[in-house]
PDB file of C-alpha atoms in Angstrom:
ATOM      1  CA  UNK A   1       0.000   0.000   0.000  1.00 67.00           C
ATOM      2  CA  UNK A   2       1.343   3.444  -0.967  1.00 74.00           C
ATOM      3  CA  UNK A   3       2.376   5.813   1.879  1.00 74.00           C
ATOM      4  CA  UNK A   4      -0.263   8.331   0.760  1.00 78.00           C
ATOM      5  CA  UNK A   5      -2.955   5.656   0.934  1.00 83.00           C
ATOM      6  CA  UNK A   6      -1.779   4.592   4.383  1.00 80.00           C
ATOM      7  CA  UNK A   7      -1.967   8.220   5.553  1.00 81.00           C
ATOM      8  CA  UNK A   8      -5.505   8.661   4.200  1.00 84.00           C
ATOM      9  CA  UNK A   9      -6.578   5.380   5.800  1.00 87.00           C
ATOM     10  CA  UNK A  10      -5.105   6.474   9.132  1.00 83.00           C
ATOM     11  CA  UNK A  11      -6.906   9.835   8.987  1.00 82.00           C
ATOM     12  CA  UNK A  12     -10.174   8.058   8.167  1.00 86.00           C
ATOM     13  CA  UNK A  13      -9.717   5.855  11.228  1.00 86.00           C
ATOM     14  CA  UNK A  14      -8.915   8.968  13.265  1.00 81.00           C
ATOM     15  CA  UNK A  15     -12.293  10.449  12.310  1.00 82.00           C
ATOM     16  CA  UNK A  16     -14.118   7.192  13.036  1.00 88.00           C
ATOM     17  CA  UNK A  17     -12.517   6.420  16.422  1.00 87.00           C
ATOM     18  CA  UNK A  18     -14.366   9.031  18.550  1.00 86.00           C
ATOM     19  CA  UNK A  19     -17.647   7.894  16.991  1.00 89.00           C
ATOM     20  CA  UNK A  20     -16.827   4.343  18.104  1.00 92.00           C
ATOM     21  CA  UNK A  21     -16.096   5.561  21.644  1.00 89.00           C
ATOM     22  CA  UNK A  22     -19.274   7.638  21.698  1.00 90.00           C
ATOM     23  CA  UNK A  23     -21.339   4.560  20.879  1.00 94.00           C
ATOM     24  CA  UNK A  24     -20.809   3.561  24.517  1.00 94.00           C
ATOM     25  CA  UNK A  25     -22.749   6.656  25.643  1.00 92.00           C
ATOM     26  CA  UNK A  26     -25.607   5.562  23.400  1.00 93.00           C
ATOM     27  CA  UNK A  27     -25.490   2.078  24.946  1.00 95.00           C
ATOM     28  CA  UNK A  28     -25.477   3.635  28.408  1.00 94.00           C
ATOM     29  CA  UNK A  29     -28.659   5.582  27.688  1.00 94.00           C
ATOM     30  CA  UNK A  30     -30.452   2.605  26.132  1.00 94.00           C
ATOM     31  CA  UNK A  31     -29.477   0.056  28.797  1.00 94.00           C
ATOM     32  CA  UNK A  32     -31.766   1.009  31.756  1.00 92.00           C
ATOM     33  CA  UNK A  33     -34.643  -1.434  31.944  1.00 88.00           C
ATOM     34  CA  UNK A  34     -32.889  -3.909  29.644  1.00 92.00           C
ATOM     35  CA  UNK A  35     -29.631  -4.882  31.341  1.00 94.00           C
ATOM     36  CA  UNK A  36     -28.136  -3.992  34.730  1.00 95.00           C
ATOM     37  CA  UNK A  37     -25.043  -1.722  34.819  1.00 96.00           C
ATOM     38  CA  UNK A  38     -22.538  -4.189  36.281  1.00 96.00           C
ATOM     39  CA  UNK A  39     -23.819  -7.052  34.152  1.00 96.00           C
ATOM     40  CA  UNK A  40     -23.410  -4.910  31.029  1.00 97.00           C
ATOM     41  CA  UNK A  41     -19.887  -3.830  32.001  1.00 97.00           C
ATOM     42  CA  UNK A  42     -18.874  -7.417  32.814  1.00 97.00           C
ATOM     43  CA  UNK A  43     -20.221  -8.826  29.556  1.00 97.00           C
ATOM     44  CA  UNK A  44     -18.794  -5.920  27.543  1.00 97.00           C
ATOM     45  CA  UNK A  45     -15.236  -6.438  28.723  1.00 97.00           C
ATOM     46  CA  UNK A  46     -15.461 -10.223  28.656  1.00 98.00           C
ATOM     47  CA  UNK A  47     -16.436  -9.966  24.984  1.00 97.00           C
ATOM     48  CA  UNK A  48     -13.736  -7.377  24.207  1.00 96.00           C
ATOM     49  CA  UNK A  49     -11.083  -9.478  25.988  1.00 97.00           C
ATOM     50  CA  UNK A  50     -12.146 -12.543  24.016  1.00 97.00           C
ATOM     51  CA  UNK A  51     -11.995 -10.773  20.643  1.00 96.00           C
ATOM     52  CA  UNK A  52      -8.676  -9.016  21.305  1.00 96.00           C
ATOM     53  CA  UNK A  53      -7.353 -12.121  23.051  1.00 96.00           C
ATOM     54  CA  UNK A  54      -7.531 -14.036  19.775  1.00 97.00           C
ATOM     55  CA  UNK A  55      -4.898 -11.683  18.335  1.00 95.00           C
ATOM     56  CA  UNK A  56      -2.882 -11.363  21.547  1.00 96.00           C
ATOM     57  CA  UNK A  57      -2.901 -15.089  22.366  1.00 97.00           C
ATOM     58  CA  UNK A  58       0.512 -15.955  20.832  1.00 97.00           C
ATOM     59  CA  UNK A  59       2.197 -13.256  22.918  1.00 97.00           C
ATOM     60  CA  UNK A  60       0.267 -14.138  26.071  1.00 96.00           C
ATOM     61  CA  UNK A  61       1.189 -17.796  25.625  1.00 96.00           C
ATOM     62  CA  UNK A  62       4.859 -16.995  25.048  1.00 96.00           C
ATOM     63  CA  UNK A  63       4.998 -14.717  28.095  1.00 95.00           C
ATOM     64  CA  UNK A  64       2.587 -16.618  30.346  1.00 93.00           C
ATOM     65  CA  UNK A  65       5.279 -16.878  33.031  1.00 92.00           C
ATOM     66  CA  UNK A  66       5.188 -13.065  33.335  1.00 93.00           C
ATOM     67  CA  UNK A  67       1.428 -12.699  33.815  1.00 93.00           C
ATOM     68  CA  UNK A  68       1.456 -13.307  37.572  1.00 91.00           C
ATOM     69  CA  UNK A  69       4.483 -11.046  38.035  1.00 89.00           C
ATOM     70  CA  UNK A  70       2.315  -7.922  38.209  1.00 91.00           C
ATOM     71  CA  UNK A  71      -1.122  -9.506  38.475  1.00 94.00           C
ATOM     72  CA  UNK A  72      -2.269  -6.967  41.054  1.00 96.00           C
ATOM     73  CA  UNK A  73      -1.548  -4.192  38.545  1.00 96.00           C
ATOM     74  CA  UNK A  74      -4.173  -5.645  36.226  1.00 97.00           C
ATOM     75  CA  UNK A  75      -6.695  -5.840  39.063  1.00 98.00           C
ATOM     76  CA  UNK A  76      -6.141  -2.177  40.004  1.00 98.00           C
ATOM     77  CA  UNK A  77      -6.231  -1.026  36.388  1.00 96.00           C
ATOM     78  CA  UNK A  78      -9.281  -3.192  35.784  1.00 97.00           C
ATOM     79  CA  UNK A  79     -11.050  -1.650  38.767  1.00 98.00           C
ATOM     80  CA  UNK A  80     -10.346   1.868  37.500  1.00 96.00           C
ATOM     81  CA  UNK A  81     -10.856   1.342  33.783  1.00 94.00           C
ATOM     82  CA  UNK A  82     -13.498  -1.375  33.559  1.00 96.00           C
ATOM     83  CA  UNK A  83     -15.443  -1.194  36.844  1.00 97.00           C
ATOM     84  CA  UNK A  84     -15.579   2.542  37.593  1.00 97.00           C
ATOM     85  CA  UNK A  85     -15.237   3.722  33.985  1.00 94.00           C
ATOM     86  CA  UNK A  86     -17.539   0.906  32.895  1.00 94.00           C
ATOM     87  CA  UNK A  87     -20.395   0.191  35.284  1.00 96.00           C
ATOM     88  CA  UNK A  88     -20.455   3.691  36.765  1.00 96.00           C
ATOM     89  CA  UNK A  89     -20.985   5.232  33.327  1.00 96.00           C
ATOM     90  CA  UNK A  90     -24.044   3.019  32.903  1.00 96.00           C
ATOM     91  CA  UNK A  91     -25.302   4.014  36.360  1.00 96.00           C
ATOM     92  CA  UNK A  92     -24.790   7.709  35.641  1.00 95.00           C
ATOM     93  CA  UNK A  93     -26.516   7.493  32.267  1.00 94.00           C
ATOM     94  CA  UNK A  94     -29.822   6.788  33.998  1.00 93.00           C
ATOM     95  CA  UNK A  95     -30.134  10.455  34.929  1.00 91.00           C
ATOM     96  CA  UNK A  96     -27.986  12.422  32.487  1.00 90.00           C
ATOM     97  CA  UNK A  97     -27.747  12.807  28.723  1.00 88.00           C
ATOM     98  CA  UNK A  98     -25.302  11.348  26.217  1.00 89.00           C
ATOM     99  CA  UNK A  99     -24.189  14.915  25.443  1.00 86.00           C
ATOM    100  CA  UNK A 100     -23.354  15.575  29.098  1.00 87.00           C
ATOM    101  CA  UNK A 101     -21.468  12.291  29.332  1.00 90.00           C
ATOM    102  CA  UNK A 102     -19.413  13.138  26.243  1.00 87.00           C
ATOM    103  CA  UNK A 103     -18.624  16.679  27.429  1.00 85.00           C
ATOM    104  CA  UNK A 104     -17.650  15.631  30.948  1.00 86.00           C
ATOM    105  CA  UNK A 105     -15.620  12.657  29.747  1.00 85.00           C
ATOM    106  CA  UNK A 106     -13.749  14.888  27.306  1.00 80.00           C
ATOM    107  CA  UNK A 107     -12.129  16.491  30.359  1.00 80.00           C
ATOM    108  CA  UNK A 108     -10.116  13.340  31.063  1.00 80.00           C
ATOM    109  CA  UNK A 109      -6.855  14.665  29.526  1.00 77.00           C
ATOM    110  CA  UNK A 110      -7.105  17.823  31.660  1.00 80.00           C
ATOM    111  CA  UNK A 111      -7.651  15.647  34.739  1.00 82.00           C
ATOM    112  CA  UNK A 112      -4.599  13.604  33.717  1.00 80.00           C
ATOM    113  CA  UNK A 113      -2.441  16.734  33.532  1.00 80.00           C
ATOM    114  CA  UNK A 114      -3.754  17.978  36.889  1.00 81.00           C
ATOM    115  CA  UNK A 115      -3.268  14.619  38.612  1.00 80.00           C
ATOM    116  CA  UNK A 116       0.228  14.303  37.142  1.00 79.00           C
ATOM    117  CA  UNK A 117       1.061  17.626  38.772  1.00 80.00           C
ATOM    118  CA  UNK A 118      -0.405  16.563  42.124  1.00 80.00           C
ATOM    119  CA  UNK A 119       0.776  12.939  42.316  1.00 80.00           C
ATOM    120  CA  UNK A 120       3.877  12.823  40.128  1.00 73.00           C
ATOM    121  CA  UNK A 121       4.991  16.401  40.889  1.00 76.00           C
ATOM    122  CA  UNK A 122       5.243  17.298  37.219  1.00 75.00           C
ATOM    123  CA  UNK A 123       5.609  21.039  36.734  1.00 80.00           C
ATOM    124  CA  UNK A 124       2.944  22.716  34.628  1.00 80.00           C
ATOM    125  CA  UNK A 125       3.316  25.782  32.449  1.00 84.00           C
ATOM    126  CA  UNK A 126       1.078  28.796  33.016  1.00 88.00           C
ATOM    127  CA  UNK A 127      -0.754  28.050  29.774  1.00 88.00           C
ATOM    128  CA  UNK A 128      -1.603  24.580  31.086  1.00 85.00           C
ATOM    129  CA  UNK A 129      -3.030  26.020  34.316  1.00 89.00           C
ATOM    130  CA  UNK A 130      -5.120  28.400  32.194  1.00 90.00           C
ATOM    131  CA  UNK A 131      -6.380  25.448  30.187  1.00 87.00           C
ATOM    132  CA  UNK A 132      -7.286  23.509  33.330  1.00 85.00           C
ATOM    133  CA  UNK A 133      -9.154  26.540  34.702  1.00 90.00           C
ATOM    134  CA  UNK A 134     -11.135  26.940  31.469  1.00 89.00           C
ATOM    135  CA  UNK A 135     -11.924  23.232  31.313  1.00 85.00           C
ATOM    136  CA  UNK A 136     -13.140  23.136  34.910  1.00 86.00           C
ATOM    137  CA  UNK A 137     -15.242  26.262  34.344  1.00 89.00           C
ATOM    138  CA  UNK A 138     -16.855  24.474  31.413  1.00 87.00           C
ATOM    139  CA  UNK A 139     -17.414  21.368  33.523  1.00 83.00           C
ATOM    140  CA  UNK A 140     -19.132  23.360  36.270  1.00 84.00           C
ATOM    141  CA  UNK A 141     -21.226  25.203  33.673  1.00 86.00           C
ATOM    142  CA  UNK A 142     -22.488  21.890  32.267  1.00 85.00           C
ATOM    143  CA  UNK A 143     -23.099  20.287  35.670  1.00 80.00           C
ATOM    144  CA  UNK A 144     -25.107  23.268  37.001  1.00 83.00           C
ATOM    145  CA  UNK A 145     -26.947  23.658  33.662  1.00 78.00           C
ATOM    146  CA  UNK A 146     -25.633  27.212  33.315  1.00 83.00           C
ATOM    147  CA  UNK A 147     -27.533  28.429  36.390  1.00 79.00           C
ATOM    148  CA  UNK A 148     -24.778  30.634  37.836  1.00 79.00           C
ATOM    149  CA  UNK A 149     -27.284  33.205  39.087  1.00 71.00           C
ATOM    150  CA  UNK A 150     -29.038  30.620  41.261  1.00 65.00           C
ATOM    151  CA  UNK A 151     -25.959  28.643  42.231  1.00 62.00           C
ATOM    152  CA  UNK A 152     -27.113  27.918  45.780  1.00 62.00           C
ATOM    153  CA  UNK A 153     -30.452  26.614  44.500  1.00 65.00           C
ATOM    154  CA  UNK A 154     -29.013  24.336  41.837  1.00 63.00           C
ATOM    155  CA  UNK A 155     -30.086  20.703  42.104  1.00 72.00           C
ATOM    156  CA  UNK A 156     -27.201  18.559  40.968  1.00 74.00           C
ATOM    157  CA  UNK A 157     -28.071  15.660  38.693  1.00 85.00           C
ATOM    158  CA  UNK A 158     -26.632  12.458  40.220  1.00 91.00           C
ATOM    159  CA  UNK A 159     -25.712  11.147  36.781  1.00 93.00           C
ATOM    160  CA  UNK A 160     -23.337  14.046  36.118  1.00 90.00           C
ATOM    161  CA  UNK A 161     -21.521  13.387  39.402  1.00 93.00           C
ATOM    162  CA  UNK A 162     -21.120   9.699  38.529  1.00 96.00           C
ATOM    163  CA  UNK A 163     -19.543  10.711  35.208  1.00 94.00           C
ATOM    164  CA  UNK A 164     -17.206  13.215  36.903  1.00 92.00           C
ATOM    165  CA  UNK A 165     -16.007  10.356  39.127  1.00 95.00           C
ATOM    166  CA  UNK A 166     -15.472   8.245  36.006  1.00 94.00           C
ATOM    167  CA  UNK A 167     -13.392  10.978  34.361  1.00 90.00           C
ATOM    168  CA  UNK A 168     -11.141  11.223  37.429  1.00 90.00           C
ATOM    169  CA  UNK A 169     -10.865   7.435  37.525  1.00 93.00           C
ATOM    170  CA  UNK A 170      -9.807   7.438  33.893  1.00 88.00           C
ATOM    171  CA  UNK A 171      -7.077   9.954  34.738  1.00 86.00           C
ATOM    172  CA  UNK A 172      -5.777   7.650  37.484  1.00 90.00           C
ATOM    173  CA  UNK A 173      -5.956   4.706  35.077  1.00 90.00           C
ATOM    174  CA  UNK A 174      -3.971   6.554  32.407  1.00 85.00           C
ATOM    175  CA  UNK A 175      -1.308   7.720  34.866  1.00 87.00           C
ATOM    176  CA  UNK A 176      -0.823   4.233  36.290  1.00 91.00           C
ATOM    177  CA  UNK A 177      -0.592   2.801  32.772  1.00 87.00           C
ATOM    178  CA  UNK A 178       2.253   5.231  32.169  1.00 83.00           C
ATOM    179  CA  UNK A 179       3.900   4.786  35.584  1.00 87.00           C
ATOM    180  CA  UNK A 180       3.871   0.982  35.767  1.00 90.00           C
ATOM    181  CA  UNK A 181       6.262  -0.762  33.357  1.00 84.00           C
ATOM    182  CA  UNK A 182       5.016  -3.717  31.354  1.00 89.00           C
ATOM    183  CA  UNK A 183       6.477  -6.700  29.528  1.00 90.00           C
ATOM    184  CA  UNK A 184       3.520  -6.861  27.134  1.00 93.00           C
ATOM    185  CA  UNK A 185       2.376  -5.058  24.005  1.00 90.00           C
ATOM    186  CA  UNK A 186      -0.510  -2.568  24.378  1.00 88.00           C
ATOM    187  CA  UNK A 187      -3.043  -5.083  23.042  1.00 91.00           C
ATOM    188  CA  UNK A 188      -1.908  -7.917  25.317  1.00 94.00           C
ATOM    189  CA  UNK A 189      -1.843  -5.540  28.266  1.00 93.00           C
ATOM    190  CA  UNK A 190      -5.386  -4.398  27.520  1.00 94.00           C
ATOM    191  CA  UNK A 191      -6.548  -8.029  27.398  1.00 96.00           C
ATOM    192  CA  UNK A 192      -4.980  -8.714  30.810  1.00 97.00           C
ATOM    193  CA  UNK A 193      -6.459  -5.494  32.203  1.00 95.00           C
ATOM    194  CA  UNK A 194      -9.896  -6.402  30.855  1.00 96.00           C
ATOM    195  CA  UNK A 195      -9.623  -9.812  32.516  1.00 98.00           C
ATOM    196  CA  UNK A 196      -8.642  -8.080  35.761  1.00 98.00           C
ATOM    197  CA  UNK A 197     -11.644  -5.797  35.353  1.00 98.00           C
ATOM    198  CA  UNK A 198     -13.959  -8.769  34.875  1.00 98.00           C
ATOM    199  CA  UNK A 199     -12.630 -10.334  38.084  1.00 98.00           C
ATOM    200  CA  UNK A 200     -13.366  -7.092  39.964  1.00 98.00           C
ATOM    201  CA  UNK A 201     -16.789  -6.720  38.339  1.00 98.00           C
ATOM    202  CA  UNK A 202     -17.950 -10.267  39.060  1.00 98.00           C
ATOM    203  CA  UNK A 203     -18.851  -9.903  42.783  1.00 97.00           C
ATOM    204  CA  UNK A 204     -20.594  -6.570  42.158  1.00 96.00           C
ATOM    205  CA  UNK A 205     -22.570  -8.168  39.345  1.00 96.00           C
ATOM    206  CA  UNK A 206     -23.722 -10.965  41.665  1.00 95.00           C
ATOM    207  CA  UNK A 207     -24.682  -8.492  44.417  1.00 94.00           C
ATOM    208  CA  UNK A 208     -26.549  -6.387  41.870  1.00 92.00           C
ATOM    209  CA  UNK A 209     -28.446  -9.410  40.551  1.00 90.00           C
ATOM    210  CA  UNK A 210     -29.656 -10.578  43.975  1.00 90.00           C
ATOM    211  CA  UNK A 211     -30.383  -7.114  45.390  1.00 87.00           C
ATOM    212  CA  UNK A 212     -33.831  -6.826  43.849  1.00 77.00           C
ATOM    213  CA  UNK A 213     -33.435  -3.047  43.559  1.00 73.00           C
ATOM    214  CA  UNK A 214     -35.021  -1.156  40.648  1.00 69.00           C
ATOM    215  CA  UNK A 215     -33.075  -1.272  37.365  1.00 66.00           C
ATOM    216  CA  UNK A 216     -30.697  -3.946  38.683  1.00 70.00           C
ATOM    217  CA  UNK A 217     -32.358  -6.837  36.897  1.00 76.00           C
ATOM    218  CA  UNK A 218     -31.478  -8.012  33.413  1.00 80.00           C
ATOM    219  CA  UNK A 219     -34.187  -8.922  30.915  1.00 81.00           C
ATOM    220  CA  UNK A 220     -32.360 -11.433  28.758  1.00 88.00           C
ATOM    221  CA  UNK A 221     -33.481 -11.009  25.182  1.00 90.00           C
ATOM    222  CA  UNK A 222     -32.329  -9.703  21.831  1.00 93.00           C
ATOM    223  CA  UNK A 223     -32.081  -6.114  23.126  1.00 93.00           C
ATOM    224  CA  UNK A 224     -29.764  -6.979  26.014  1.00 94.00           C
ATOM    225  CA  UNK A 225     -27.578  -9.167  23.778  1.00 96.00           C
ATOM    226  CA  UNK A 226     -27.469  -6.416  21.152  1.00 96.00           C
ATOM    227  CA  UNK A 227     -26.346  -3.884  23.771  1.00 96.00           C
ATOM    228  CA  UNK A 228     -23.614  -6.256  24.979  1.00 97.00           C
ATOM    229  CA  UNK A 229     -22.409  -6.861  21.426  1.00 97.00           C
ATOM    230  CA  UNK A 230     -22.456  -3.139  20.621  1.00 96.00           C
ATOM    231  CA  UNK A 231     -20.592  -2.184  23.811  1.00 96.00           C
ATOM    232  CA  UNK A 232     -18.037  -4.976  23.572  1.00 96.00           C
ATOM    233  CA  UNK A 233     -17.245  -4.708  19.883  1.00 96.00           C
ATOM    234  CA  UNK A 234     -17.677  -1.059  18.877  1.00 95.00           C
ATOM    235  CA  UNK A 235     -16.301   1.108  21.744  1.00 92.00           C
ATOM    236  CA  UNK A 236     -14.302  -1.868  23.013  1.00 89.00           C
ATOM    237  CA  UNK A 237     -12.395  -3.995  20.507  1.00 90.00           C
ATOM    238  CA  UNK A 238     -12.961  -2.001  17.292  1.00 92.00           C
ATOM    239  CA  UNK A 239     -12.239   1.416  18.841  1.00 89.00           C
ATOM    240  CA  UNK A 240      -8.989   0.130  20.335  1.00 83.00           C
ATOM    241  CA  UNK A 241      -7.917  -1.346  16.998  1.00 86.00           C
ATOM    242  CA  UNK A 242      -8.788   1.840  15.083  1.00 86.00           C
ATOM    243  CA  UNK A 243      -6.986   4.129  17.547  1.00 81.00           C
ATOM    244  CA  UNK A 244      -3.840   2.003  17.774  1.00 78.00           C
ATOM    245  CA  UNK A 245      -3.700   1.613  13.978  1.00 81.00           C
ATOM    246  CA  UNK A 246      -4.022   5.368  13.432  1.00 81.00           C
ATOM    247  CA  UNK A 247      -1.462   6.049  16.151  1.00 75.00           C
ATOM    248  CA  UNK A 248       1.165   3.863  14.461  1.00 77.00           C
ATOM    249  CA  UNK A 249       0.934   5.990  11.304  1.00 79.00           C
ATOM    250  CA  UNK A 250       0.170   9.481  12.609  1.00 76.00           C
ATOM    251  CA  UNK A 251       1.919   9.457  15.984  1.00 71.00           C
ATOM    252  CA  UNK A 252       0.544   9.952  19.484  1.00 62.00           C
ATOM    253  CA  UNK A 253       0.226  13.753  19.376  1.00 59.00           C
ATOM    254  CA  UNK A 254      -1.769  13.934  16.131  1.00 66.00           C
ATOM    255  CA  UNK A 255      -3.935  10.965  17.075  1.00 69.00           C
ATOM    256  CA  UNK A 256      -4.793  12.602  20.413  1.00 64.00           C
ATOM    257  CA  UNK A 257      -6.810  15.166  18.450  1.00 65.00           C
ATOM    258  CA  UNK A 258      -9.515  12.483  18.257  1.00 69.00           C
ATOM    259  CA  UNK A 259     -10.288  13.254  21.899  1.00 68.00           C
ATOM    260  CA  UNK A 260     -11.602  16.689  20.913  1.00 70.00           C
ATOM    261  CA  UNK A 261     -14.227  15.208  18.605  1.00 76.00           C
ATOM    262  CA  UNK A 262     -15.852  13.086  21.324  1.00 80.00           C
ATOM    263  CA  UNK A 263     -18.418  15.700  22.441  1.00 81.00           C
ATOM    264  CA  UNK A 264     -19.444  16.362  18.827  1.00 80.00           C
ATOM    265  CA  UNK A 265     -20.089  12.693  18.131  1.00 84.00           C
ATOM    266  CA  UNK A 266     -21.734  12.173  21.524  1.00 86.00           C
ATOM    267  CA  UNK A 267     -24.161  15.032  20.919  1.00 86.00           C
ATOM    268  CA  UNK A 268     -24.825  13.857  17.355  1.00 86.00           C
ATOM    269  CA  UNK A 269     -25.598  10.273  18.410  1.00 89.00           C
ATOM    270  CA  UNK A 270     -27.789  11.535  21.253  1.00 89.00           C
ATOM    271  CA  UNK A 271     -29.731  13.761  18.859  1.00 88.00           C
ATOM    272  CA  UNK A 272     -30.154  11.151  16.092  1.00 89.00           C
ATOM    273  CA  UNK A 273     -30.928   8.055  18.166  1.00 89.00           C
ATOM    274  CA  UNK A 274     -32.279   9.401  21.470  1.00 90.00           C
ATOM    275  CA  UNK A 275     -33.960  12.653  20.474  1.00 90.00           C
ATOM    276  CA  UNK A 276     -31.762  14.666  22.852  1.00 86.00           C
ATOM    277  CA  UNK A 277     -31.345  18.385  22.262  1.00 85.00           C
ATOM    278  CA  UNK A 278     -28.182  20.462  22.492  1.00 83.00           C
ATOM    279  CA  UNK A 279     -28.894  23.496  24.676  1.00 86.00           C
ATOM    280  CA  UNK A 280     -27.124  26.781  25.236  1.00 89.00           C
ATOM    281  CA  UNK A 281     -25.305  25.543  28.321  1.00 85.00           C
ATOM    282  CA  UNK A 282     -23.948  22.607  26.313  1.00 88.00           C
ATOM    283  CA  UNK A 283     -22.573  24.983  23.677  1.00 89.00           C
ATOM    284  CA  UNK A 284     -21.012  27.352  26.225  1.00 90.00           C
ATOM    285  CA  UNK A 285     -19.587  24.408  28.154  1.00 86.00           C
ATOM    286  CA  UNK A 286     -18.007  23.044  24.973  1.00 86.00           C
ATOM    287  CA  UNK A 287     -16.552  26.476  24.131  1.00 88.00           C
ATOM    288  CA  UNK A 288     -14.818  26.455  27.527  1.00 88.00           C
ATOM    289  CA  UNK A 289     -13.896  22.769  27.753  1.00 85.00           C
ATOM    290  CA  UNK A 290     -12.395  22.159  24.312  1.00 83.00           C
ATOM    291  CA  UNK A 291      -9.982  25.147  24.200  1.00 87.00           C
ATOM    292  CA  UNK A 292      -9.146  24.424  27.838  1.00 85.00           C
ATOM    293  CA  UNK A 293      -8.387  20.818  26.980  1.00 77.00           C
ATOM    294  CA  UNK A 294      -6.211  21.960  24.075  1.00 79.00           C
ATOM    295  CA  UNK A 295      -4.158  24.262  26.307  1.00 83.00           C
ATOM    296  CA  UNK A 296      -3.956  21.852  29.247  1.00 77.00           C
ATOM    297  CA  UNK A 297      -2.651  19.052  27.029  1.00 69.00           C
ATOM    298  CA  UNK A 298       0.445  20.971  25.978  1.00 66.00           C
ATOM    299  CA  UNK A 299       3.698  19.539  27.287  1.00 56.00           C
ATOM    300  CA  UNK A 300       6.854  21.504  28.065  1.00 41.00           C
ATOM    301  CA  UNK A 301       8.160  20.880  24.587  1.00 42.00           C
ATOM    302  CA  UNK A 302       5.073  22.464  23.059  1.00 42.00           C
ATOM    303  CA  UNK A 303       3.706  19.215  21.703  1.00 43.00           C
ATOM    304  CA  UNK A 304       0.422  17.798  22.795  1.00 47.00           C
ATOM    305  CA  UNK A 305       0.272  14.844  25.124  1.00 46.00           C
ATOM    306  CA  UNK A 306      -2.772  12.751  25.860  1.00 44.00           C
ATOM    307  CA  UNK A 307      -3.631   9.340  27.162  1.00 45.00           C
ATOM    308  CA  UNK A 308      -5.139   6.657  25.028  1.00 44.00           C
ATOM    309  CA  UNK A 309      -8.650   5.510  25.746  1.00 54.00           C
ATOM    310  CA  UNK A 310      -9.435   1.835  25.899  1.00 48.00           C
TER     311      UNK A 310
END
């Protein structure tokens, strides 16, 4: 394949990747009443691990003696990336919109930069602090629905707070992925992390199933299986493949631009499939969050840095 064709293919994947990620927000909004949050997260990552595991199996088999070396790493990463950033998204989606989820989740790179400063003592430039301030102002604007004049009377939507927790959890996940060394390729590591996440999710899924609480029961049928397949294949296995393929050709900095398109795709999917509307506070929030994210993601060398979603 010619280099020009490879470049065009990589850019096409770059445009598709955030749409694949945003499909998870659509699943989250459609799941209540069909499949319980922890059950959906467990089945999603079990399916994704199985699909990706087919390709990673030769490496995992060759390095099987190394799997237990840092097994607890995969449990911690699985708890952050697959339990909190999985089941909690589905819990939060019961009371917030796909657009809100996409906007709040788009703050993850800014959270990563902030947490790196706090935990890893990385020094930030003034422009990065400005970006973080803008991004957080946009986050607050979205969460309070733009009601600055009646701030003390604002009723916070529980779903938004669940998603904020998920965004912080993703920042911790990304930082630990960077901090902890690995003997495996990114795909094999993701498979092991997904397995760790399934182990963490399993007891919560059982508790959820026997609790008898509203919206914790799963109605097994074609809708629930379709949601599992959509969540496991599209924002799981396919999104990872598309992002990693684009990254190999375009580089990490250029590929990270896909993160900025998440809110656009999230709002578009919410409008087309769920009948959600984009309001003024969404637009103002996006105008604060996206430039803030752009500024916050600048490294000392002037090149953008961002973590890869999984």
